[in-house]
Amino acid sequence: MLMDATSPPARVPRHVAIVMDGNGRWANKRFMPRGIGHKAGVDALVKVVQAAADRDIEFLTVFAFSSENWKRPEDEVSGLMSLLVVALAKHLLKLQADGVRIRVVGDLTKVSDKVRHALLDAQANTVDNTRLTLTVAFNYGGRWDIVQACQQAMLAGIEGDQLDEVTLSRFMAMSYAPDPDLFIRTGGEVRLSNFLLWQSAYTELCFTDCLWPDFDGAELDKALADFVMRERRFGDVAALDAGTAPAVSA
Ligand code: FPP
């Protein structure tokens, strides 16, 4: 962890989820094709994975391709698919050496065999790593996740009157991870865009204008500093009663 011996222990989120937005604008600003922005986005991701591991974050989840991204021009979609395969081949050994466990969530039935194999091989090859779990959300949508969890629960024979939040959570795609403590979205848009809807019920939200290719350890530290200032009550009023919370809060 990045602190000197005299620093008090900082509150580090266990799970950080990121919407990596702004690759296209980053490229446009440089009069370059959007694909170059996505490539720079991969470089940023590699750095941020390292930074997250250095800060003892246990789970990092990134929105690499949403179920809505298919609506993009065909060449951009195929470029993103190729980039994923190339990026995994290029960075897997280093991720492996750094103790990163890769998990994939999303509807992989709709992606090509090549992409599916690249993702599932990366997942299988890193299964024993324990330092940081990097979840790649690919062809993922929060609504899809809730629907597939309901379907799985029905297939498991769970009756409607037995279905509660704890039971359904067991069937959500990220049942292996705690809910995200901190959500970061780069690129200036202020919305969730169908990411981790179920899991983000009490997640602290952080939005930054920084375009994803410019995001790095220093930008992550800004979000972590913001997170430390938040008071998480999970719907409870205890902290308000103790007079430690701001007078007005949601
Ligand atoms: C949003 O930027 C970003 C994406 C749709 C893809 C995110 C992917 C990466 C960072 C690379 C790693 C993932 C893969 C698939 C290799 P945008 O294109 O919407 O940017 P804009 O809002 O500026 O147009």
Short mmCIF file of C-alpha atoms and ligand atoms in Angstrom, two decimals:
data_model
loop_
_atom_site.label_atom_id
_atom_site.label_comp_id
_atom_site.label_asym_id
_atom_site.label_seq_id
_atom_site.Cartn_x
_atom_site.Cartn_y
_atom_site.Cartn_z
CA MET A 1 0.00 0.00 0.00
CA LEU A 2 1.29 3.51 -0.82
CA MET A 3 1.68 5.22 2.54
CA ASP A 4 4.54 6.00 4.87
CA ALA A 5 4.96 4.32 8.24
CA THR A 6 3.38 7.23 10.12
CA SER A 7 0.19 7.46 8.01
CA PRO A 8 -3.00 6.22 9.64
CA PRO A 9 -4.45 3.28 7.72
CA ALA A 10 -6.63 4.66 4.91
CA ARG A 11 -10.00 3.13 4.15
CA VAL A 12 -9.46 1.34 0.87
CA PRO A 13 -12.50 0.13 -1.04
CA ARG A 14 -12.46 -3.63 -1.47
CA HIS A 15 -14.17 -3.41 -4.82
CA VAL A 16 -13.86 -0.64 -7.42
CA ALA A 17 -15.96 -0.71 -10.60
CA ILE A 18 -15.07 1.49 -13.57
CA VAL A 19 -16.85 2.68 -16.70
CA MET A 20 -13.92 3.52 -18.95
CA ASP A 21 -15.43 6.30 -21.04
CA GLY A 22 -13.80 8.87 -23.30
CA ASN A 23 -11.53 6.86 -25.59
CA GLY A 24 -13.16 8.27 -28.73
CA ARG A 25 -12.93 11.88 -27.59
CA TRP A 26 -9.32 11.38 -26.51
CA ALA A 27 -8.52 10.23 -30.05
CA ASN A 28 -10.63 12.97 -31.70
CA LYS A 29 -8.73 15.63 -29.78
CA ARG A 30 -5.57 14.29 -31.39
CA PHE A 31 -7.13 13.98 -34.88
CA MET A 32 -6.71 10.23 -34.66
CA PRO A 33 -9.17 7.40 -35.33
CA ARG A 34 -11.30 6.18 -32.43
CA GLY A 35 -9.51 2.83 -32.50
CA ILE A 36 -6.32 4.55 -31.37
CA GLY A 37 -8.27 5.87 -28.41
CA HIS A 38 -9.36 2.35 -27.50
CA LYS A 39 -5.76 1.16 -27.82
CA ALA A 40 -4.67 3.94 -25.46
CA GLY A 41 -7.55 2.79 -23.25
CA VAL A 42 -5.99 -0.65 -22.96
CA ASP A 43 -2.67 0.93 -21.92
CA ALA A 44 -4.49 2.94 -19.27
CA LEU A 45 -6.25 -0.18 -18.04
CA VAL A 46 -2.97 -2.06 -17.65
CA LYS A 47 -1.58 0.80 -15.54
CA VAL A 48 -4.73 1.08 -13.44
CA VAL A 49 -4.76 -2.67 -12.71
CA GLN A 50 -1.22 -2.32 -11.36
CA ALA A 51 -2.16 0.79 -9.39
CA ALA A 52 -5.20 -0.95 -7.90
CA ALA A 53 -3.11 -3.94 -6.83
CA ASP A 54 -0.51 -1.61 -5.29
CA ARG A 55 -3.26 0.03 -3.24
CA ASP A 56 -4.57 -3.31 -1.95
CA ILE A 57 -7.85 -3.10 -3.81
CA GLU A 58 -9.11 -6.69 -3.99
CA PHE A 59 -11.62 -6.45 -6.83
CA LEU A 60 -11.48 -4.24 -9.91
CA THR A 61 -14.34 -4.54 -12.39
CA VAL A 62 -14.25 -2.80 -15.76
CA PHE A 63 -16.93 -2.29 -18.39
CA ALA A 64 -15.04 -3.36 -21.50
CA PHE A 65 -17.99 -3.89 -23.83
CA SER A 66 -21.63 -3.25 -23.02
CA SER A 67 -24.63 -5.00 -24.51
CA GLU A 68 -25.40 -1.63 -26.15
CA ASN A 69 -21.96 -1.30 -27.78
CA TRP A 70 -23.10 -3.55 -30.67
CA LYS A 71 -24.92 -0.46 -32.01
CA ARG A 72 -21.57 1.16 -32.85
CA PRO A 73 -20.26 1.09 -36.44
CA GLU A 74 -19.27 -2.42 -37.48
CA ASP A 75 -15.60 -1.56 -37.90
CA GLU A 76 -15.42 -0.10 -34.39
CA VAL A 77 -17.06 -3.21 -32.92
CA SER A 78 -14.72 -5.57 -34.77
CA GLY A 79 -11.78 -3.33 -33.81
CA LEU A 80 -12.73 -3.62 -30.14
CA MET A 81 -13.02 -7.40 -30.45
CA SER A 82 -9.58 -7.71 -32.09
CA LEU A 83 -8.10 -5.32 -29.56
CA LEU A 84 -9.35 -7.48 -26.72
CA VAL A 85 -7.75 -10.62 -28.17
CA VAL A 86 -4.46 -8.83 -28.84
CA ALA A 87 -4.45 -7.12 -25.44
CA LEU A 88 -5.00 -10.38 -23.58
CA ALA A 89 -2.22 -12.09 -25.54
CA LYS A 90 0.12 -9.17 -24.92
CA HIS A 91 -0.51 -8.60 -21.22
CA LEU A 92 -1.52 -12.00 -19.82
CA LEU A 93 1.97 -13.05 -18.68
CA LYS A 94 2.48 -9.81 -16.77
CA LEU A 95 -0.98 -10.01 -15.20
CA GLN A 96 -0.19 -13.60 -14.26
CA ALA A 97 3.13 -12.56 -12.67
CA ASP A 98 1.36 -9.80 -10.75
CA GLY A 99 -1.10 -12.25 -9.22
CA VAL A 100 -4.12 -10.94 -11.09
CA ARG A 101 -7.06 -13.26 -11.40
CA ILE A 102 -9.22 -12.54 -14.45
CA ARG A 103 -12.95 -13.17 -14.36
CA VAL A 104 -15.36 -12.51 -17.17
CA VAL A 105 -19.02 -11.56 -16.82
CA GLY A 106 -21.49 -11.04 -19.63
CA ASP A 107 -23.35 -12.92 -22.32
CA LEU A 108 -20.57 -14.72 -24.15
CA THR A 109 -22.99 -16.73 -26.28
CA LYS A 110 -23.20 -13.73 -28.62
CA VAL A 111 -19.47 -13.19 -29.19
CA SER A 112 -17.23 -15.00 -31.66
CA ASP A 113 -15.47 -18.25 -30.72
CA LYS A 114 -12.12 -16.47 -30.92
CA VAL A 115 -13.09 -13.75 -28.46
CA ARG A 116 -14.89 -16.18 -26.15
CA HIS A 117 -11.87 -18.50 -26.05
CA ALA A 118 -9.47 -15.62 -25.41
CA LEU A 119 -11.59 -14.49 -22.45
CA LEU A 120 -12.24 -17.95 -21.03
CA ASP A 121 -8.60 -19.03 -21.47
CA ALA A 122 -7.45 -15.93 -19.61
CA GLN A 123 -9.92 -16.75 -16.86
CA ALA A 124 -8.78 -20.39 -16.65
CA ASN A 125 -5.08 -19.51 -16.74
CA THR A 126 -5.32 -17.08 -13.84
CA VAL A 127 -7.74 -19.01 -11.66
CA ASP A 128 -5.22 -19.57 -8.84
CA ASN A 129 -4.14 -15.93 -8.53
CA THR A 130 -5.21 -14.14 -5.38
CA ARG A 131 -3.76 -10.62 -5.32
CA LEU A 132 -6.44 -8.80 -7.33
CA THR A 133 -9.52 -10.06 -9.14
CA LEU A 134 -9.96 -8.17 -12.41
CA THR A 135 -13.46 -8.70 -13.74
CA VAL A 136 -13.91 -7.89 -17.40
CA ALA A 137 -17.56 -7.14 -18.13
CA PHE A 138 -17.97 -8.07 -21.76
CA ASN A 139 -21.27 -7.97 -23.61
CA TYR A 140 -22.60 -7.20 -20.15
CA GLY A 141 -25.68 -5.27 -19.11
CA GLY A 142 -27.08 -4.86 -15.61
CA ARG A 143 -30.59 -5.71 -16.76
CA TRP A 144 -29.32 -8.79 -18.58
CA ASP A 145 -27.65 -9.86 -15.33
CA ILE A 146 -30.86 -9.57 -13.32
CA VAL A 147 -32.82 -11.50 -15.94
CA GLN A 148 -30.22 -14.26 -16.23
CA ALA A 149 -30.11 -14.57 -12.44
CA CYS A 150 -33.90 -15.01 -12.34
CA GLN A 151 -33.67 -17.61 -15.10
CA GLN A 152 -30.93 -19.49 -13.24
CA ALA A 153 -32.94 -19.40 -10.04
CA MET A 154 -35.97 -20.84 -11.85
CA LEU A 155 -33.82 -23.54 -13.44
CA ALA A 156 -32.54 -24.40 -9.96
CA GLY A 157 -36.15 -25.02 -8.97
CA ILE A 158 -36.54 -22.04 -6.65
CA GLU A 159 -40.19 -21.12 -6.24
CA GLY A 160 -41.32 -17.51 -6.41
CA ASP A 161 -42.16 -17.38 -2.71
CA GLN A 162 -38.66 -18.64 -1.84
CA LEU A 163 -36.96 -15.99 -3.94
CA ASP A 164 -35.50 -13.18 -1.87
CA GLU A 165 -32.59 -10.77 -2.32
CA VAL A 166 -30.02 -13.06 -0.74
CA THR A 167 -31.12 -16.01 -2.85
CA LEU A 168 -31.16 -14.03 -6.10
CA SER A 169 -27.72 -12.58 -5.32
CA ARG A 170 -26.31 -16.11 -5.46
CA PHE A 171 -27.23 -16.23 -9.16
CA MET A 172 -25.92 -12.82 -10.16
CA ALA A 173 -22.92 -12.91 -12.47
CA MET A 174 -20.61 -11.44 -9.82
CA SER A 175 -21.75 -13.58 -6.89
CA TYR A 176 -18.07 -14.29 -6.14
CA ALA A 177 -17.37 -10.65 -5.25
CA PRO A 178 -18.63 -8.17 -2.67
CA ASP A 179 -20.79 -5.38 -4.11
CA PRO A 180 -18.68 -2.49 -5.43
CA ASP A 181 -17.78 0.06 -2.78
CA LEU A 182 -16.77 2.65 -5.34
CA PHE A 183 -17.96 3.24 -8.90
CA ILE A 184 -15.85 5.50 -11.12
CA ARG A 185 -16.93 6.80 -14.50
CA THR A 186 -14.49 8.74 -16.60
CA GLY A 187 -15.30 10.94 -19.58
CA GLY A 188 -17.69 13.41 -17.98
CA GLU A 189 -21.01 11.57 -18.40
CA VAL A 190 -22.99 11.20 -15.20
CA ARG A 191 -24.90 7.93 -15.51
CA LEU A 192 -24.59 4.22 -14.79
CA SER A 193 -25.30 3.10 -18.38
CA ASN A 194 -26.69 -0.30 -17.33
CA PHE A 195 -23.55 -1.35 -15.43
CA LEU A 196 -23.87 -3.49 -12.25
CA LEU A 197 -27.39 -2.20 -11.49
CA TRP A 198 -28.21 -4.81 -8.85
CA GLN A 199 -24.78 -4.64 -7.22
CA SER A 200 -24.58 -0.83 -7.03
CA ALA A 201 -27.47 -0.24 -4.63
CA TYR A 202 -25.16 1.29 -2.00
CA THR A 203 -22.09 1.99 -4.07
CA GLU A 204 -20.44 5.40 -3.79
CA LEU A 205 -20.48 7.11 -7.19
CA CYS A 206 -17.58 9.13 -8.50
CA PHE A 207 -17.62 10.91 -11.86
CA THR A 208 -14.64 12.59 -13.45
CA ASP A 209 -14.11 14.57 -16.65
CA CYS A 210 -10.78 12.81 -17.13
CA LEU A 211 -10.89 10.84 -20.39
CA TRP A 212 -10.14 7.16 -19.82
CA PRO A 213 -6.77 7.04 -21.66
CA ASP A 214 -5.56 9.80 -19.29
CA PHE A 215 -6.70 7.95 -16.17
CA ASP A 216 -3.83 6.64 -14.05
CA GLY A 217 -2.74 5.94 -10.49
CA ALA A 218 -2.91 9.64 -9.58
CA GLU A 219 -6.50 9.90 -10.88
CA LEU A 220 -7.37 6.72 -8.99
CA ASP A 221 -5.96 8.30 -5.84
CA LYS A 222 -8.26 11.31 -6.32
CA ALA A 223 -11.26 8.99 -6.47
CA LEU A 224 -10.01 7.08 -3.43
CA ALA A 225 -9.56 10.34 -1.51
CA ASP A 226 -13.14 11.30 -2.41
CA PHE A 227 -14.34 7.86 -1.29
CA VAL A 228 -12.64 8.21 2.11
CA MET A 229 -14.66 11.39 2.73
CA ARG A 230 -17.99 9.69 2.05
CA GLU A 231 -19.98 8.43 4.96
CA ARG A 232 -21.58 5.13 4.09
CA ARG A 233 -24.76 4.45 5.99
CA PHE A 234 -26.45 1.78 3.87
CA GLY A 235 -29.82 3.37 4.63
CA ASP A 236 -29.13 3.55 8.38
CA VAL A 237 -29.58 6.74 10.44
CA ALA A 238 -27.24 5.78 13.29
CA ALA A 239 -24.47 8.08 12.10
CA LEU A 240 -26.94 10.97 11.72
CA ASP A 241 -28.17 10.45 15.28
CA ALA A 242 -24.58 10.49 16.50
CA GLY A 243 -24.25 13.92 14.93
CA THR A 244 -21.36 12.91 12.71
CA ALA A 245 -23.08 13.21 9.37
CA PRO A 246 -23.87 16.29 7.33
CA ALA A 247 -27.25 17.87 8.16
CA VAL A 248 -28.63 17.18 4.70
CA SER A 249 -28.11 13.79 3.13
CA ALA A 250 -29.95 11.28 1.00
C1 FPP B 1 -15.92 4.08 -24.11
O1 FPP B 1 -15.27 5.12 -24.79
C2 FPP B 1 -15.10 2.89 -24.13
C3 FPP B 1 -15.46 1.70 -24.69
C4 FPP B 1 -16.73 1.46 -25.37
C5 FPP B 1 -14.56 0.58 -24.68
C6 FPP B 1 -13.71 0.49 -23.44
C7 FPP B 1 -12.61 -0.38 -23.76
C8 FPP B 1 -11.34 -0.20 -23.39
C9 FPP B 1 -10.83 0.83 -22.49
C10 FPP B 1 -10.32 -1.08 -23.89
C11 FPP B 1 -10.33 -2.41 -23.17
C12 FPP B 1 -11.40 -3.23 -23.69
C13 FPP B 1 -11.38 -3.92 -24.81
C14 FPP B 1 -12.66 -4.34 -25.40
C15 FPP B 1 -10.14 -4.27 -25.49
P1 FPP B 1 -16.05 5.80 -26.00
O2 FPP B 1 -15.61 5.13 -27.24
O3 FPP B 1 -17.51 5.75 -25.74
O4 FPP B 1 -15.51 7.24 -25.91
P2 FPP B 1 -16.30 8.55 -26.30
O5 FPP B 1 -17.43 8.67 -25.30
O6 FPP B 1 -15.28 9.61 -26.12
O7 FPP B 1 -16.77 8.41 -27.71
#
